[in-house]
């Protein structure tokens, strides 16, 4: 219920004094009233003021001042008489605190009031309870279809709430305006924003506008017909003046045609024959001609219907706008999503095969060869290994292979010659040829023994020194040799 003061910036002449009556709104605009400003103070819109109330005072917000208040009083048929209530003062902090305390009681009071009315059995619906700022008066707004005898109800309310009770009946549209809401158009309800005068709405308004009589679509939140049905009614009535009134039925040689609807926007009238459901659009001029011929007793051969062409929307004109950012291509994203889907399908198929046992075999080597075939060297390929290899033409026949597992007892197995300890620790590729190792002390490399030189005999064990540690068990002593390569020991051939 906001009001725009479009006369606020217009200056008045010096001889004219500003209008001394202001408009004050209460309870967030649900109720408005006029008060005389006898304090000679200037009030701006939005200020909180204290005004006269019933046996006390009330607090409201200044809604309108100046010359525009005269038009509002004329619209609501309020006369400028001495009986107009007075404005007392600007609201103080104590007044505002007292008002907030009483406003917090309204919700609980509404719940209790509904329970009391239901206990008595009155056919009424309480919409809102408004308590005065000083807490001395409470106004109960209700809706009812029939007359309600609430004399007993007032006594119960006065005893329960300890206030002076006023009952005020409102209509369903005023109730919707107090409650508020969103209409089917997507905007806030007209009755809760700007509409104050509620005119009666009939289904005739919907018929003039060629609307289907659907109660669910034509009704508002108040349960009555929407107020907006009257907004465009005058425009439709002006447009319908060009259409003939006595052309509900016309006669041709093909039969009698009946009027189905009037298209106000295209100025067409649609007719159908009694034995057919096809509709024929006719212009207003053609309908008047046929009607004139029928009055003369002439029936035309055809209706001469108009071909209705649905116009395609015009393409938007190219204004020469260049997109400097560029267009976004979704093909890369689509390809990536397709790849992810394909991988997920393959993974699911592998898991399914693994569960069913189809993929339990050995994996194939690249090239389609099995594991055994991949181990064998191809013809013409040199086998791996670091030993001396024979040329291709001097290959010796292989000895007979013995079975891998020897099941004979250990005493009957032939003794194998043991390799030297150092030779066993070396890789196979280096066992055939012995290379001299570098000296760790940074000196020159020492070559190993020559093949003609006999191996060096081991020294005799030394006697332990006095105070030294005893030798370890087993008769072996720790021998200290010079660092370097030692010749391999002769294998001990056990008989």
Coordinates of C-alpha atoms in Angstrom, one line a residue:
X1 CA 0.0 0.0 0.0
X2 CA 2.8 2.4 -0.8
X3 CA 1.9 5.9 -2.0
X4 CA 4.2 8.1 -4.2
X5 CA 3.8 11.8 -3.4
X6 CA 4.2 13.3 -6.9
X7 CA 3.4 16.8 -5.6
X8 CA 6.2 16.8 -3.0
X9 CA 8.7 18.8 -5.1
X10 CA 6.2 21.4 -6.3
X11 CA 6.6 24.6 -4.3
X12 CA 3.6 26.4 -2.9
X13 CA 3.0 30.1 -3.0
X14 CA 3.8 32.2 0.0
X15 CA 0.2 33.0 0.7
X16 CA -0.8 29.3 0.9
X17 CA -0.1 27.3 4.1
X18 CA 0.6 23.6 3.8
X19 CA -2.3 21.3 4.3
X20 CA -2.6 20.4 8.0
X21 CA -4.0 16.9 7.7
X22 CA -1.7 13.9 7.1
X23 CA -2.4 10.3 6.3
X24 CA -1.0 7.7 8.8
X25 CA -0.9 3.9 8.2
X26 CA -1.1 1.2 10.8
X27 CA 0.0 -2.4 10.9
X28 CA 2.2 -2.3 7.8
X29 CA -0.4 -0.5 5.7
X30 CA -3.4 -2.8 6.4
X31 CA -5.3 0.2 7.8
X32 CA -5.0 3.9 7.1
X33 CA -6.6 7.0 8.7
X34 CA -6.4 10.8 8.6
X35 CA -5.2 13.0 11.5
X36 CA -4.9 16.8 11.9
X37 CA -1.4 18.1 12.6
X38 CA -2.1 20.6 15.3
X39 CA 1.6 20.7 16.5
X40 CA 2.6 22.8 13.5
X41 CA 5.7 20.5 13.0
X42 CA 6.9 19.2 9.7
X43 CA 6.8 15.5 9.3
X44 CA 8.4 13.4 6.6
X45 CA 7.2 10.2 5.1
X46 CA 8.2 7.2 7.2
X47 CA 8.3 8.9 10.6
X48 CA 6.6 7.2 13.5
X49 CA 4.1 9.4 15.3
X50 CA 1.7 9.1 18.2
X51 CA -2.0 9.9 17.4
X52 CA -5.3 9.8 19.3
X53 CA -6.8 6.4 19.9
X54 CA -9.8 4.9 21.8
X55 CA -9.3 6.0 25.4
X56 CA -5.6 6.2 24.8
X57 CA -3.0 6.7 22.0
X58 CA -1.9 4.7 19.0
X59 CA 1.4 4.7 17.0
X60 CA 1.6 4.7 13.2
X61 CA 3.8 5.7 10.3
X62 CA 3.4 8.9 8.3
X63 CA 2.3 7.8 4.8
X64 CA 1.3 11.0 3.0
X65 CA 1.5 14.7 3.6
X66 CA 0.8 17.9 1.7
X67 CA -1.8 18.7 -1.0
X68 CA -2.1 15.1 -2.1
X69 CA -3.9 14.3 1.1
X70 CA -6.9 16.3 -0.2
X71 CA -7.3 14.0 -3.1
X72 CA -7.1 10.9 -0.9
X73 CA -9.8 12.3 1.4
X74 CA -12.0 13.1 -1.6
X75 CA -11.5 9.6 -2.9
X76 CA -12.5 8.0 0.4
X77 CA -15.2 10.6 1.0
X78 CA -13.8 11.9 4.2
X79 CA -14.8 15.5 5.0
X80 CA -12.5 18.1 6.6
X81 CA -14.4 18.6 9.9
X82 CA -13.3 19.5 13.4
X83 CA -14.1 15.9 14.5
X84 CA -10.9 14.7 12.7
X85 CA -8.6 13.1 15.3
X86 CA -5.4 14.9 16.2
X87 CA -1.7 14.0 15.9
X88 CA -0.1 14.2 19.4
X89 CA 3.7 14.0 18.9
X90 CA 6.6 12.1 17.5
X91 CA 6.9 8.6 18.9
X92 CA 9.5 8.2 21.6
X93 CA 11.6 5.2 22.4
X94 CA 9.3 4.3 25.3
X95 CA 6.2 4.4 23.0
X96 CA 8.0 2.2 20.4
X97 CA 8.9 -0.4 23.1
X98 CA 5.4 -0.5 24.4
X99 CA 4.0 -0.9 20.9
X100 CA 6.4 -3.8 20.1
X101 CA 5.3 -5.6 23.3
X102 CA 1.7 -5.4 22.4
X103 CA 2.3 -6.4 18.8
X104 CA 4.0 -9.6 20.0
X105 CA 0.7 -10.5 21.7
X106 CA -1.3 -10.5 18.5
X107 CA -0.4 -13.9 17.3
X108 CA -1.3 -15.7 20.5
X109 CA -4.5 -13.6 20.8
X110 CA -5.5 -14.7 17.3
X111 CA -5.1 -18.4 18.2
X112 CA -7.0 -18.1 21.4
X113 CA -9.8 -16.1 19.8
X114 CA -10.3 -18.8 17.1
X115 CA -10.5 -21.5 19.7
X116 CA -13.1 -19.5 21.7
X117 CA -15.2 -18.8 18.6
X118 CA -15.1 -22.5 17.7
X119 CA -16.1 -23.6 21.2
X120 CA -19.2 -21.4 21.0
X121 CA -20.0 -22.8 17.5
X122 CA -20.1 -19.6 15.6
X123 CA -19.8 -19.8 11.8
X124 CA -17.0 -17.2 11.3
X125 CA -13.4 -17.0 10.4
X126 CA -11.0 -14.7 12.2
X127 CA -8.5 -13.1 9.8
X128 CA -6.5 -10.7 12.0
X129 CA -6.2 -9.2 15.4
X130 CA -4.9 -5.7 15.8
X131 CA -4.0 -4.4 19.3
X132 CA -3.6 -0.7 20.0
X133 CA -0.2 0.6 20.8
X134 CA -1.1 1.3 24.5
X135 CA -2.8 -2.1 24.8
X136 CA -6.2 -0.8 25.8
X137 CA -8.1 -1.9 22.7
X138 CA -8.2 -4.9 20.3
X139 CA -9.9 -5.0 16.9
X140 CA -10.9 -8.5 15.6
X141 CA -11.3 -8.7 11.8
X142 CA -13.5 -11.6 10.7
X143 CA -15.3 -13.0 7.6
X144 CA -18.6 -14.7 7.6
X145 CA -21.2 -15.7 5.0
X146 CA -24.2 -15.0 7.2
X147 CA -25.0 -12.6 10.1
X148 CA -23.2 -13.6 13.3
X149 CA -24.5 -12.9 16.8
X150 CA -21.3 -12.3 18.7
X151 CA -22.7 -10.6 21.8
X152 CA -21.6 -13.6 24.0
X153 CA -18.3 -13.8 22.1
X154 CA -17.4 -10.2 23.0
X155 CA -17.9 -10.9 26.7
X156 CA -15.6 -13.9 26.5
X157 CA -12.9 -11.9 24.6
X158 CA -13.0 -9.0 27.1
X159 CA -12.6 -11.3 30.0
X160 CA -9.8 -13.2 28.4
X161 CA -7.7 -10.4 27.0
X162 CA -8.6 -7.6 29.4
X163 CA -9.1 -5.0 26.6
X164 CA -11.9 -3.2 24.9
X165 CA -13.1 -5.4 22.0
X166 CA -14.2 -4.2 18.6
X167 CA -15.5 -6.7 16.0
X168 CA -15.2 -5.6 12.3
X169 CA -16.4 -7.7 9.4
X170 CA -14.5 -7.7 6.2
X171 CA -14.9 -9.4 2.8
X172 CA -12.9 -12.2 1.3
X173 CA -11.0 -9.8 -0.9
X174 CA -9.9 -7.6 2.1
X175 CA -8.8 -10.8 3.9
X176 CA -6.6 -11.8 1.0
X177 CA -5.2 -8.3 1.0
X178 CA -4.3 -8.6 4.7
X179 CA -2.8 -12.1 4.3
X180 CA -0.9 -11.3 1.0
X181 CA 0.5 -13.7 -1.5
X182 CA 1.7 -14.2 -5.1
X183 CA -0.8 -14.3 -7.9
X184 CA -0.9 -16.6 -11.0
X185 CA 0.8 -13.8 -12.9
X186 CA 3.9 -14.1 -10.7
X187 CA 3.5 -10.7 -9.0
X188 CA 2.3 -9.7 -5.6
X189 CA -1.4 -9.6 -5.1
X190 CA -3.1 -6.3 -6.3
X191 CA -5.3 -6.2 -3.2
X192 CA -2.2 -6.2 -0.9
X193 CA -0.2 -3.6 -2.9
X194 CA -2.3 -0.9 -4.5
X195 CA -5.9 -1.9 -5.0
X196 CA -8.3 -0.4 -2.5
X197 CA -11.7 -0.2 -4.3
X198 CA -13.1 -3.7 -4.9
X199 CA -15.6 -3.8 -7.7
X200 CA -17.9 -6.7 -8.4
X201 CA -16.6 -9.2 -11.0
X202 CA -19.0 -11.4 -13.1
X203 CA -18.5 -14.3 -15.5
X204 CA -19.8 -11.9 -18.2
X205 CA -16.4 -10.2 -18.2
X206 CA -14.8 -13.6 -19.0
X207 CA -17.3 -14.3 -21.8
X208 CA -16.7 -10.9 -23.5
X209 CA -13.0 -11.7 -23.5
X210 CA -13.5 -15.2 -25.0
X211 CA -12.2 -16.9 -21.9
X212 CA -13.1 -20.4 -21.0
X213 CA -15.4 -20.5 -17.9
X214 CA -13.0 -22.5 -15.7
X215 CA -13.6 -21.7 -12.0
X216 CA -10.1 -22.9 -11.0
X217 CA -8.3 -20.6 -13.5
X218 CA -10.6 -17.6 -13.1
X219 CA -10.6 -17.6 -9.2
X220 CA -8.0 -15.8 -7.1
X221 CA -6.6 -16.6 -3.7
X222 CA -9.6 -15.2 -2.1
X223 CA -11.9 -17.8 -3.8
X224 CA -13.6 -15.1 -5.8
X225 CA -13.2 -14.1 -9.4
X226 CA -10.0 -12.3 -10.2
X227 CA -10.1 -8.5 -10.0
X228 CA -7.9 -8.3 -13.1
X229 CA -10.8 -9.6 -15.3
X230 CA -12.1 -6.1 -15.2
X231 CA -8.9 -4.4 -16.2
X232 CA -9.2 -5.0 -20.0
X233 CA -13.0 -5.4 -20.1
X234 CA -13.5 -1.8 -21.5
X235 CA -11.1 -2.4 -24.3
X236 CA -12.9 -5.6 -25.4
X237 CA -16.2 -3.8 -25.2
X238 CA -15.0 -1.1 -27.5
X239 CA -13.6 -3.6 -30.0
X240 CA -16.9 -5.6 -30.0
X241 CA -18.9 -2.6 -31.2
X242 CA -17.7 -3.3 -34.7
X243 CA -19.1 -6.9 -34.7
X244 CA -22.7 -7.3 -35.7
X245 CA -25.1 -8.5 -32.9
X246 CA -27.7 -10.3 -35.0
X247 CA -25.4 -12.7 -36.9
X248 CA -25.4 -15.7 -34.6
X249 CA -26.8 -17.8 -37.5
X250 CA -26.5 -17.3 -41.3
X251 CA -27.9 -19.4 -44.1
X252 CA -26.2 -20.6 -47.3
X253 CA -27.0 -23.1 -50.0
X254 CA -25.0 -25.7 -48.0
X255 CA -27.1 -25.3 -44.9
X256 CA -27.3 -23.2 -41.8
X257 CA -24.0 -21.9 -40.2
X258 CA -23.7 -21.1 -36.5
X259 CA -21.3 -18.6 -34.9
X260 CA -18.7 -20.3 -32.7
X261 CA -16.4 -17.4 -31.6
X262 CA -15.3 -13.9 -32.4
X263 CA -11.6 -13.2 -32.9
X264 CA -11.2 -9.6 -31.7
X265 CA -7.5 -9.3 -32.6
X266 CA -8.0 -10.4 -36.2
X267 CA -11.5 -9.2 -36.7
X268 CA -12.8 -12.6 -37.8
X269 CA -15.9 -14.6 -37.0
X270 CA -15.8 -18.4 -37.0
X271 CA -18.8 -20.4 -38.2
X272 CA -19.5 -24.1 -38.5
X273 CA -22.3 -26.1 -40.3
X274 CA -24.7 -28.2 -38.2
X275 CA -23.6 -31.5 -39.9
X276 CA -19.9 -30.7 -39.8
X277 CA -17.2 -29.8 -37.2
X278 CA -15.0 -27.8 -39.5
X279 CA -14.8 -24.1 -38.8
X280 CA -14.8 -21.4 -41.4
X281 CA -13.3 -17.9 -40.6
X282 CA -15.2 -15.0 -42.2
X283 CA -14.5 -11.3 -42.1
X284 CA -16.9 -8.9 -40.6
X285 CA -17.7 -7.4 -44.0
X286 CA -18.5 -10.8 -45.5
X287 CA -20.8 -11.7 -42.5
X288 CA -22.8 -8.5 -43.0
X289 CA -23.2 -9.2 -46.7
X290 CA -24.5 -12.7 -46.1
X291 CA -26.8 -11.4 -43.4
X292 CA -28.2 -8.7 -45.7
X293 CA -28.8 -11.4 -48.5
X294 CA -30.6 -13.6 -46.0
X295 CA -33.0 -10.8 -45.1
X296 CA -33.8 -10.6 -48.8
X297 CA -34.4 -14.3 -49.0
X298 CA -31.2 -15.1 -50.9
X299 CA -28.9 -17.8 -49.9
X300 CA -25.3 -17.5 -51.2
X301 CA -23.6 -20.6 -52.6
X302 CA -20.5 -20.4 -50.4
X303 CA -19.2 -18.7 -47.4
X304 CA -15.9 -17.5 -48.9
X305 CA -13.9 -18.3 -45.9
X306 CA -10.6 -16.5 -45.3
X307 CA -7.4 -18.5 -45.3
X308 CA -5.7 -17.9 -41.9
X309 CA -1.9 -17.9 -42.3
X310 CA 0.2 -18.2 -39.2
X311 CA 2.9 -15.7 -39.5
X312 CA 6.4 -16.9 -38.7
X313 CA 8.4 -14.7 -36.3
X314 CA 10.8 -12.4 -38.1
X315 CA 14.4 -13.2 -37.8
X316 CA 16.4 -10.8 -35.7
X317 CA 18.3 -8.3 -37.7
X318 CA 22.1 -8.7 -37.7
X319 CA 23.5 -5.6 -36.0
X320 CA 27.0 -6.4 -36.8
X321 CA 28.0 -7.6 -33.4
X322 CA 31.2 -9.5 -33.3
X323 CA 31.9 -11.9 -30.5
X324 CA 35.5 -11.3 -29.5
X325 CA 35.5 -14.1 -27.0
X326 CA 34.7 -16.8 -29.5
X327 CA 32.3 -19.7 -29.5
X328 CA 32.5 -22.6 -27.1
X329 CA 32.7 -26.0 -28.8
X330 CA 31.3 -28.9 -26.9
X331 CA 32.7 -31.5 -29.2
X332 CA 35.8 -32.0 -27.1
X333 CA 33.7 -32.5 -24.0
X334 CA 31.4 -34.9 -25.8
X335 CA 34.5 -36.9 -27.0
X336 CA 35.9 -37.0 -23.5
X337 CA 32.6 -38.2 -22.1
X338 CA 32.3 -40.9 -24.8
X339 CA 35.9 -42.1 -24.0
X340 CA 35.0 -42.3 -20.3
X341 CA 31.9 -44.3 -21.1
X342 CA 33.8 -46.7 -23.3
X343 CA 36.4 -47.3 -20.6
X344 CA 33.8 -47.9 -18.0
X345 CA 32.1 -50.4 -20.3
X346 CA 35.3 -52.3 -20.9
X347 CA 36.1 -52.3 -17.2
X348 CA 32.7 -53.7 -16.4
X349 CA 33.1 -56.4 -19.1
X350 CA 36.5 -57.4 -17.7
X351 CA 35.1 -57.7 -14.2
X352 CA 32.2 -59.7 -15.5
X353 CA 34.5 -62.1 -17.4
X354 CA 36.7 -62.5 -14.4
X355 CA 33.7 -63.4 -12.2
X356 CA 32.4 -65.9 -14.7
X357 CA 35.9 -67.4 -15.3
X358 CA 36.2 -66.6 -18.9
X359 CA 39.4 -64.6 -18.6
X360 CA 41.3 -67.0 -16.3
X361 CA 43.9 -68.3 -18.9
X362 CA 47.4 -67.1 -19.3
X363 CA 47.8 -63.8 -21.0
X364 CA 49.0 -63.8 -24.6
X365 CA 52.3 -62.4 -25.5
X366 CA 52.5 -59.7 -28.1
X367 CA 52.5 -61.2 -31.5
X368 CA 50.1 -64.0 -30.7
X369 CA 52.7 -66.3 -29.1
X370 CA 52.3 -68.2 -25.9
X371 CA 54.7 -68.1 -22.9
X372 CA 56.6 -71.2 -24.0
X373 CA 57.0 -70.0 -27.6
X374 CA 58.3 -66.6 -26.4
X375 CA 61.1 -68.2 -24.4
X376 CA 62.6 -70.1 -27.3
X377 CA 65.0 -68.0 -29.5
X378 CA 64.1 -67.5 -33.1
X379 CA 66.3 -69.0 -35.8
X380 CA 69.2 -66.7 -36.5
X381 CA 68.9 -65.0 -33.2
X382 CA 71.8 -65.1 -30.7
X383 CA 70.8 -66.6 -27.4
X384 CA 71.1 -64.5 -24.3
X385 CA 73.9 -65.0 -21.8
X386 CA 77.5 -63.9 -21.2
X387 CA 79.3 -67.3 -21.7
X388 CA 81.3 -68.3 -24.8
X389 CA 79.0 -69.1 -27.6
X390 CA 79.8 -71.7 -30.3
X391 CA 79.4 -70.7 -34.0
X392 CA 76.3 -71.8 -35.8
X393 CA 78.1 -74.5 -37.8
X394 CA 79.9 -76.2 -34.8
X395 CA 76.9 -76.8 -32.6
X396 CA 77.4 -79.9 -30.4
X397 CA 74.6 -82.3 -29.8
X398 CA 72.8 -81.8 -26.5
X399 CA 73.3 -84.3 -23.8
X400 CA 70.5 -86.4 -22.6
X401 CA 68.5 -84.3 -20.2
X402 CA 67.8 -85.8 -16.8
X403 CA 64.5 -85.3 -15.1
X404 CA 64.3 -82.2 -13.0
X405 CA 63.3 -84.0 -9.8
X406 CA 65.7 -86.7 -8.6
X407 CA 63.7 -89.2 -6.5
X408 CA 66.7 -91.2 -5.3
X409 CA 67.8 -91.1 -1.7
X410 CA 70.4 -88.5 -0.7
X411 CA 73.2 -91.1 0.0
X412 CA 72.9 -92.6 -3.6
X413 CA 73.1 -89.2 -5.4
X414 CA 76.5 -88.4 -7.0
X415 CA 78.5 -85.6 -5.4
X416 CA 78.7 -82.4 -7.4
X417 CA 81.9 -80.4 -7.4
X418 CA 81.5 -77.3 -5.4
X419 CA 82.4 -74.0 -6.9
X420 CA 84.6 -71.5 -5.1
X421 CA 82.8 -69.2 -2.8
X422 CA 83.8 -66.1 -4.7
X423 CA 82.8 -67.7 -8.0
X424 CA 79.4 -68.6 -6.7
X425 CA 78.6 -65.0 -5.7
X426 CA 79.5 -63.6 -9.1
X427 CA 76.9 -63.4 -11.9
X428 CA 76.9 -66.2 -14.6
X429 CA 78.0 -63.9 -17.3
X430 CA 81.2 -63.0 -15.4
X431 CA 82.2 -66.5 -14.3
X432 CA 83.9 -67.4 -17.6
X433 CA 86.4 -64.5 -17.6
X434 CA 87.9 -62.9 -14.5
X435 CA 88.7 -59.2 -14.7
X436 CA 91.0 -57.4 -12.3
X437 CA 89.2 -55.2 -9.8
X438 CA 90.3 -51.6 -9.1
X439 CA 92.2 -51.0 -5.9
X440 CA 90.0 -49.2 -3.4
X441 CA 93.0 -47.3 -2.0
X442 CA 93.4 -45.4 -5.3
X443 CA 96.5 -47.2 -6.4
X444 CA 97.2 -49.1 -9.6
X445 CA 95.2 -52.1 -10.5
X446 CA 96.7 -55.4 -9.5
X447 CA 96.5 -58.2 -12.0
X448 CA 95.5 -61.7 -10.9
X449 CA 97.7 -64.7 -11.0
X450 CA 99.0 -65.9 -14.3
X451 CA 97.7 -69.2 -15.6
X452 CA 101.3 -70.8 -15.5
X453 CA 101.8 -69.8 -11.9
X454 CA 100.9 -72.3 -9.3
X455 CA 98.5 -71.3 -6.6
X456 CA 99.9 -70.1 -3.4
X457 CA 99.8 -72.4 -0.4
X458 CA 98.0 -71.3 2.7
X459 CA 100.1 -70.2 5.7
X460 CA 100.2 -72.1 8.9
X461 CA 98.1 -70.8 11.7
X462 CA 99.8 -68.5 14.1
X463 CA 100.0 -69.0 17.8
X464 CA 97.9 -66.7 19.8
X465 CA 99.6 -63.8 21.5
X466 CA 99.7 -63.3 25.2
X467 CA 96.6 -61.6 26.4
X468 CA 95.0 -62.1 23.0
X469 CA 91.7 -63.6 22.2
X470 CA 91.5 -67.3 21.8
X471 CA 90.9 -68.8 18.4
X472 CA 87.4 -69.8 17.4
X473 CA 86.2 -73.3 17.5
X474 CA 86.7 -75.5 14.5
X475 CA 90.5 -75.0 14.1
X476 CA 90.3 -72.1 11.7
X477 CA 91.9 -68.8 12.3
X478 CA 91.3 -65.5 10.8
X479 CA 93.9 -64.8 8.1
X480 CA 94.8 -61.4 7.0
X481 CA 95.7 -61.1 3.3
X482 CA 96.5 -58.2 1.2
X483 CA 93.7 -56.6 -0.5
X484 CA 93.3 -57.7 -4.1
X485 CA 92.1 -60.6 -6.2
X486 CA 92.8 -64.1 -4.8
X487 CA 93.1 -67.1 -7.0
X488 CA 90.2 -69.5 -6.8
X489 CA 90.5 -72.5 -4.5
X490 CA 90.7 -75.9 -5.9
X491 CA 87.5 -77.8 -5.6
X492 CA 87.6 -80.6 -3.1
X493 CA 86.6 -83.8 -4.9
X494 CA 85.0 -86.0 -2.4
X495 CA 85.4 -89.7 -3.0

